[in-house]
Amino acid sequence: KILRDIEAIYSRWAWYQKSGEYHLLNCSRLIVPRNLPAPVVLDATAKQQILWSLLEDRAEIISTPAGVRSYKNVRLHVTTAKGVGKTSAKEAMPLRLPRILSNLERYQQKPSKVLLITHKSVEHLAMNYKPDLEEYHVAHWGAVDGRNDWRHCNKAVITTLPYRGATYGYNMFFALQGLQDTEWFKNPIWKDILNVRDFIESKQIATDVIQGINRIACR
């Protein structure tokens, strides 16, 4: 596997980054052939997903027709907290989980069927609890998109955020727009977006969160 990865990097461009104590060589490519007959992609999060915009004239975005299901019956409860990344969650979640589950038990207005989404590294902690709820399910980022396993649940609890890191935004951009020069890293502008790397990352987080919420009966 290591030799295969080295060969893949040497066969095309790569860019270097130091992340903590690690030295990284990154490369990316679009695996969908350019001459592929145009597929139809049904993407419930297309408005948040910058992928389609980066494809430019290779993608035609169709507006959502009138009369489709909406989110008007959804109520969002949002709080701000530190320690929602993968590394920080290991320290924060043992203290945070009891409070989250206690509030769910205390304020449920109807039988609660809960899907709790967190990072894989702390999923086992959440699964150890047996809260006083009608149903309690736990899932982790990377294993929720598009699944219907929890379509009967009526509450989704997002406990962490799936940050992808700086390399994700750059690699996404290069795969779709081509490799940029060294100066571009200092000022990663694309069209009217002043920092396209951060923009890609924030859009991807929004996409992942919406995908998580969509796993329950919310529309």
mmCIF file of C-alpha atoms in Angstrom:
data_model
loop_
_atom_site.group_PDB
_atom_site.id
_atom_site.type_symbol
_atom_site.label_atom_id
_atom_site.label_comp_id
_atom_site.label_asym_id
_atom_site.label_seq_id
_atom_site.Cartn_x
_atom_site.Cartn_y
_atom_site.Cartn_z
ATOM 1 C CA LYS A 1 0.000 0.000 0.000
ATOM 2 C CA ILE A 2 2.853 2.396 0.832
ATOM 3 C CA LEU A 3 4.595 1.689 -2.480
ATOM 4 C CA ARG A 4 1.323 2.213 -4.338
ATOM 5 C CA ASP A 5 0.812 5.576 -2.634
ATOM 6 C CA ILE A 6 4.390 6.638 -3.404
ATOM 7 C CA GLU A 7 3.933 5.684 -7.042
ATOM 8 C CA ALA A 8 0.675 7.662 -7.203
ATOM 9 C CA ILE A 9 2.413 10.780 -5.848
ATOM 10 C CA TYR A 10 5.457 10.461 -8.132
ATOM 11 C CA SER A 11 3.277 9.946 -11.206
ATOM 12 C CA ARG A 12 1.791 13.428 -10.854
ATOM 13 C CA TRP A 13 2.213 16.628 -8.843
ATOM 14 C CA ALA A 14 2.308 16.858 -5.043
ATOM 15 C CA TRP A 15 2.360 19.705 -2.566
ATOM 16 C CA TYR A 16 4.077 19.729 0.814
ATOM 17 C CA GLN A 17 2.709 20.648 4.229
ATOM 18 C CA LYS A 18 3.977 20.256 7.777
ATOM 19 C CA SER A 19 1.160 19.384 10.189
ATOM 20 C CA GLY A 20 2.364 19.213 13.773
ATOM 21 C CA GLU A 21 5.268 16.776 13.795
ATOM 22 C CA TYR A 22 4.238 15.173 10.497
ATOM 23 C CA HIS A 23 5.567 16.002 7.028
ATOM 24 C CA LEU A 24 2.886 15.476 4.387
ATOM 25 C CA LEU A 25 2.914 15.137 0.613
ATOM 26 C CA ASN A 26 -0.573 15.720 -0.784
ATOM 27 C CA CYS A 27 -2.020 15.090 -4.209
ATOM 28 C CA SER A 28 -5.522 14.725 -5.637
ATOM 29 C CA ARG A 29 -7.324 14.048 -8.887
ATOM 30 C CA LEU A 30 -10.873 13.839 -10.204
ATOM 31 C CA ILE A 31 -11.608 10.127 -10.613
ATOM 32 C CA VAL A 32 -14.721 10.672 -12.758
ATOM 33 C CA PRO A 33 -13.603 10.503 -16.433
ATOM 34 C CA ARG A 34 -14.196 13.743 -18.314
ATOM 35 C CA ASN A 35 -15.742 11.866 -21.276
ATOM 36 C CA LEU A 36 -18.238 9.997 -19.087
ATOM 37 C CA PRO A 37 -21.855 10.298 -20.355
ATOM 38 C CA ALA A 38 -23.553 12.888 -18.184
ATOM 39 C CA PRO A 39 -24.958 11.270 -15.028
ATOM 40 C CA VAL A 40 -27.892 12.601 -13.019
ATOM 41 C CA VAL A 41 -26.936 13.199 -9.379
ATOM 42 C CA LEU A 42 -29.651 13.587 -6.752
ATOM 43 C CA ASP A 43 -28.034 15.657 -4.014
ATOM 44 C CA ALA A 44 -30.203 16.924 -1.159
ATOM 45 C CA THR A 45 -27.366 19.199 -0.022
ATOM 46 C CA ALA A 46 -26.446 20.600 -3.445
ATOM 47 C CA LYS A 47 -26.926 24.217 -2.322
ATOM 48 C CA GLN A 48 -24.235 23.762 0.334
ATOM 49 C CA GLN A 49 -21.915 21.544 -1.733
ATOM 50 C CA ILE A 50 -19.351 23.695 -3.591
ATOM 51 C CA LEU A 51 -18.277 20.683 -5.669
ATOM 52 C CA TRP A 52 -20.860 21.462 -8.349
ATOM 53 C CA SER A 53 -19.769 25.100 -8.623
ATOM 54 C CA LEU A 54 -16.110 24.121 -8.949
ATOM 55 C CA LEU A 55 -17.031 21.881 -11.880
ATOM 56 C CA GLU A 56 -18.285 25.049 -13.606
ATOM 57 C CA ASP A 57 -19.597 24.329 -17.126
ATOM 58 C CA ARG A 58 -19.164 20.569 -16.621
ATOM 59 C CA ALA A 59 -22.158 20.552 -14.260
ATOM 60 C CA GLU A 60 -25.688 21.847 -14.767
ATOM 61 C CA ILE A 61 -27.449 22.641 -11.503
ATOM 62 C CA ILE A 62 -31.232 22.268 -11.710
ATOM 63 C CA SER A 63 -33.307 24.451 -9.388
ATOM 64 C CA THR A 64 -35.462 22.668 -6.826
ATOM 65 C CA PRO A 65 -39.055 22.453 -8.117
ATOM 66 C CA ALA A 66 -41.941 23.890 -6.127
ATOM 67 C CA GLY A 67 -43.948 21.690 -3.794
ATOM 68 C CA VAL A 68 -41.155 19.433 -2.554
ATOM 69 C CA ARG A 69 -40.775 18.482 1.096
ATOM 70 C CA SER A 70 -39.522 21.289 3.333
ATOM 71 C CA TYR A 71 -37.973 21.679 6.764
ATOM 72 C CA LYS A 72 -40.702 23.958 8.142
ATOM 73 C CA ASN A 73 -41.606 21.460 10.881
ATOM 74 C CA VAL A 74 -38.019 21.221 12.162
ATOM 75 C CA ARG A 75 -36.976 23.012 15.354
ATOM 76 C CA LEU A 76 -33.265 23.645 15.847
ATOM 77 C CA HIS A 77 -31.619 24.016 19.251
ATOM 78 C CA VAL A 78 -28.066 25.330 18.888
ATOM 79 C CA THR A 79 -25.415 25.925 21.519
ATOM 80 C CA THR A 80 -21.821 27.074 21.244
ATOM 81 C CA ALA A 81 -19.070 25.033 22.823
ATOM 82 C CA LYS A 82 -15.386 24.331 22.508
ATOM 83 C CA GLY A 83 -14.023 20.870 21.959
ATOM 84 C CA VAL A 84 -16.176 19.753 19.035
ATOM 85 C CA GLY A 85 -13.310 18.497 16.856
ATOM 86 C CA LYS A 86 -12.096 14.913 16.760
ATOM 87 C CA THR A 87 -9.112 15.408 19.062
ATOM 88 C CA SER A 88 -10.791 17.749 21.555
ATOM 89 C CA ALA A 89 -13.864 15.526 21.781
ATOM 90 C CA LYS A 90 -11.908 12.800 23.572
ATOM 91 C CA GLU A 91 -11.500 15.121 26.542
ATOM 92 C CA ALA A 92 -14.789 17.016 26.331
ATOM 93 C CA MET A 93 -17.326 14.255 25.649
ATOM 94 C CA PRO A 94 -17.058 12.333 28.965
ATOM 95 C CA LEU A 95 -18.260 15.511 30.694
ATOM 96 C CA ARG A 96 -20.644 16.676 27.990
ATOM 97 C CA LEU A 97 -22.537 13.474 27.208
ATOM 98 C CA PRO A 98 -24.253 13.123 30.628
ATOM 99 C CA ARG A 99 -25.529 16.708 30.386
ATOM 100 C CA ILE A 100 -26.825 16.199 26.843
ATOM 101 C CA LEU A 101 -28.647 12.988 27.693
ATOM 102 C CA SER A 102 -30.016 14.383 30.951
ATOM 103 C CA ASN A 103 -31.567 17.316 29.078
ATOM 104 C CA LEU A 104 -33.056 14.986 26.490
ATOM 105 C CA GLU A 105 -34.694 12.956 29.256
ATOM 106 C CA ARG A 106 -35.925 16.017 31.133
ATOM 107 C CA TYR A 107 -37.442 18.048 28.322
ATOM 108 C CA GLN A 108 -38.914 15.442 26.008
ATOM 109 C CA GLN A 109 -42.455 16.547 25.115
ATOM 110 C CA LYS A 110 -43.305 13.287 23.385
ATOM 111 C CA PRO A 111 -41.686 9.861 23.167
ATOM 112 C CA SER A 112 -38.151 10.573 22.005
ATOM 113 C CA LYS A 113 -36.452 8.426 19.411
ATOM 114 C CA VAL A 114 -32.974 9.891 19.329
ATOM 115 C CA LEU A 115 -30.099 9.566 16.892
ATOM 116 C CA LEU A 116 -26.866 10.911 18.389
ATOM 117 C CA ILE A 117 -23.991 11.586 15.968
ATOM 118 C CA THR A 118 -20.410 11.995 17.097
ATOM 119 C CA HIS A 119 -16.854 11.101 16.103
ATOM 120 C CA LYS A 120 -15.852 7.480 15.802
ATOM 121 C CA SER A 121 -13.150 7.976 18.444
ATOM 122 C CA VAL A 122 -15.776 8.696 21.136
ATOM 123 C CA GLU A 123 -18.681 6.678 19.746
ATOM 124 C CA HIS A 124 -18.068 3.913 22.284
ATOM 125 C CA LEU A 125 -18.568 6.392 25.144
ATOM 126 C CA ALA A 126 -22.004 7.376 23.871
ATOM 127 C CA MET A 127 -22.972 3.733 23.333
ATOM 128 C CA ASN A 128 -22.246 2.924 26.981
ATOM 129 C CA TYR A 129 -25.189 5.078 28.137
ATOM 130 C CA LYS A 130 -28.751 3.793 28.498
ATOM 131 C CA PRO A 131 -30.827 6.991 28.761
ATOM 132 C CA ASP A 132 -34.520 6.962 29.652
ATOM 133 C CA LEU A 133 -35.706 7.461 26.067
ATOM 134 C CA GLU A 134 -38.028 5.409 23.906
ATOM 135 C CA GLU A 135 -35.153 4.735 21.500
ATOM 136 C CA TYR A 136 -31.493 5.719 21.563
ATOM 137 C CA HIS A 137 -29.128 5.210 18.620
ATOM 138 C CA VAL A 138 -25.505 6.277 18.114
ATOM 139 C CA ALA A 139 -23.667 6.793 14.817
ATOM 140 C CA HIS A 140 -20.384 8.384 13.771
ATOM 141 C CA TRP A 141 -19.295 10.764 11.038
ATOM 142 C CA GLY A 142 -18.310 8.975 7.864
ATOM 143 C CA ALA A 143 -20.999 6.322 8.276
ATOM 144 C CA VAL A 144 -24.274 8.284 8.139
ATOM 145 C CA ASP A 145 -24.663 9.866 4.678
ATOM 146 C CA GLY A 146 -27.607 8.529 2.703
ATOM 147 C CA ARG A 147 -28.569 5.811 5.181
ATOM 148 C CA ASN A 148 -32.193 5.132 6.174
ATOM 149 C CA ASP A 149 -31.507 3.108 9.316
ATOM 150 C CA TRP A 150 -32.823 5.879 11.578
ATOM 151 C CA ARG A 151 -35.692 7.250 9.455
ATOM 152 C CA HIS A 152 -38.171 6.532 12.287
ATOM 153 C CA CYS A 153 -36.272 8.746 14.792
ATOM 154 C CA ASN A 154 -37.670 12.174 15.648
ATOM 155 C CA LYS A 155 -34.589 13.837 17.187
ATOM 156 C CA ALA A 156 -31.033 14.195 15.880
ATOM 157 C CA VAL A 157 -28.284 15.303 18.265
ATOM 158 C CA ILE A 158 -25.049 16.570 16.701
ATOM 159 C CA THR A 159 -22.353 16.466 19.391
ATOM 160 C CA THR A 160 -19.203 17.142 17.330
ATOM 161 C CA LEU A 161 -18.307 18.687 13.976
ATOM 162 C CA PRO A 162 -16.525 16.766 11.195
ATOM 163 C CA TYR A 163 -13.617 19.085 10.424
ATOM 164 C CA ARG A 164 -11.637 17.860 7.403
ATOM 165 C CA GLY A 165 -8.488 19.929 7.927
ATOM 166 C CA ALA A 166 -6.646 22.364 5.668
ATOM 167 C CA THR A 167 -5.519 19.723 3.166
ATOM 168 C CA TYR A 168 -9.121 18.847 2.246
ATOM 169 C CA GLY A 169 -9.962 22.274 0.841
ATOM 170 C CA TYR A 170 -6.788 22.511 -1.203
ATOM 171 C CA ASN A 171 -7.078 18.982 -2.574
ATOM 172 C CA MET A 172 -10.725 19.477 -3.506
ATOM 173 C CA PHE A 173 -9.880 22.673 -5.362
ATOM 174 C CA PHE A 174 -6.878 21.196 -7.189
ATOM 175 C CA ALA A 175 -8.796 18.091 -8.260
ATOM 176 C CA LEU A 176 -11.473 20.227 -9.900
ATOM 177 C CA GLN A 177 -9.585 23.357 -10.954
ATOM 178 C CA GLY A 178 -6.039 22.086 -11.462
ATOM 179 C CA LEU A 179 -2.805 22.659 -9.559
ATOM 180 C CA GLN A 180 -2.057 26.249 -8.543
ATOM 181 C CA ASP A 181 1.356 27.869 -8.080
ATOM 182 C CA THR A 182 3.124 28.543 -4.784
ATOM 183 C CA GLU A 183 1.959 32.165 -4.610
ATOM 184 C CA TRP A 184 -1.680 31.047 -4.721
ATOM 185 C CA PHE A 185 -1.287 29.333 -1.340
ATOM 186 C CA LYS A 186 -0.612 32.748 0.209
ATOM 187 C CA ASN A 187 -3.791 34.196 -1.285
ATOM 188 C CA PRO A 188 -6.209 31.390 -2.271
ATOM 189 C CA ILE A 189 -8.781 33.419 -4.214
ATOM 190 C CA TRP A 190 -11.338 31.943 -6.596
ATOM 191 C CA LYS A 191 -13.747 34.289 -8.364
ATOM 192 C CA ASP A 192 -15.282 36.439 -5.598
ATOM 193 C CA ILE A 193 -14.313 34.064 -2.767
ATOM 194 C CA LEU A 194 -11.353 35.540 -0.878
ATOM 195 C CA ASN A 195 -10.273 32.314 0.851
ATOM 196 C CA VAL A 196 -11.610 29.374 -1.105
ATOM 197 C CA ARG A 197 -9.912 26.812 1.147
ATOM 198 C CA ASP A 198 -11.794 27.968 4.258
ATOM 199 C CA PHE A 199 -14.962 28.362 2.196
ATOM 200 C CA ILE A 200 -14.761 24.750 0.979
ATOM 201 C CA GLU A 201 -14.218 23.484 4.519
ATOM 202 C CA SER A 202 -17.142 25.444 6.007
ATOM 203 C CA LYS A 203 -19.443 24.346 3.180
ATOM 204 C CA GLN A 204 -18.439 20.724 3.715
ATOM 205 C CA ILE A 205 -19.163 20.932 7.451
ATOM 206 C CA ALA A 206 -22.610 22.376 6.672
ATOM 207 C CA THR A 207 -23.188 19.582 4.141
ATOM 208 C CA ASP A 208 -22.213 16.882 6.642
ATOM 209 C CA VAL A 209 -24.413 18.339 9.402
ATOM 210 C CA ILE A 210 -27.418 18.566 7.063
ATOM 211 C CA GLN A 211 -26.797 14.980 5.962
ATOM 212 C CA GLY A 212 -26.789 13.957 9.634
ATOM 213 C CA ILE A 213 -30.042 15.765 10.399
ATOM 214 C CA ASN A 214 -31.643 14.271 7.289
ATOM 215 C CA ARG A 215 -31.208 10.758 8.631
ATOM 216 C CA ILE A 216 -34.298 11.208 10.843
ATOM 217 C CA ALA A 217 -37.924 11.959 9.962
ATOM 218 C CA CYS A 218 -37.564 15.732 9.783
ATOM 219 C CA ARG A 219 -39.310 16.636 6.493
#
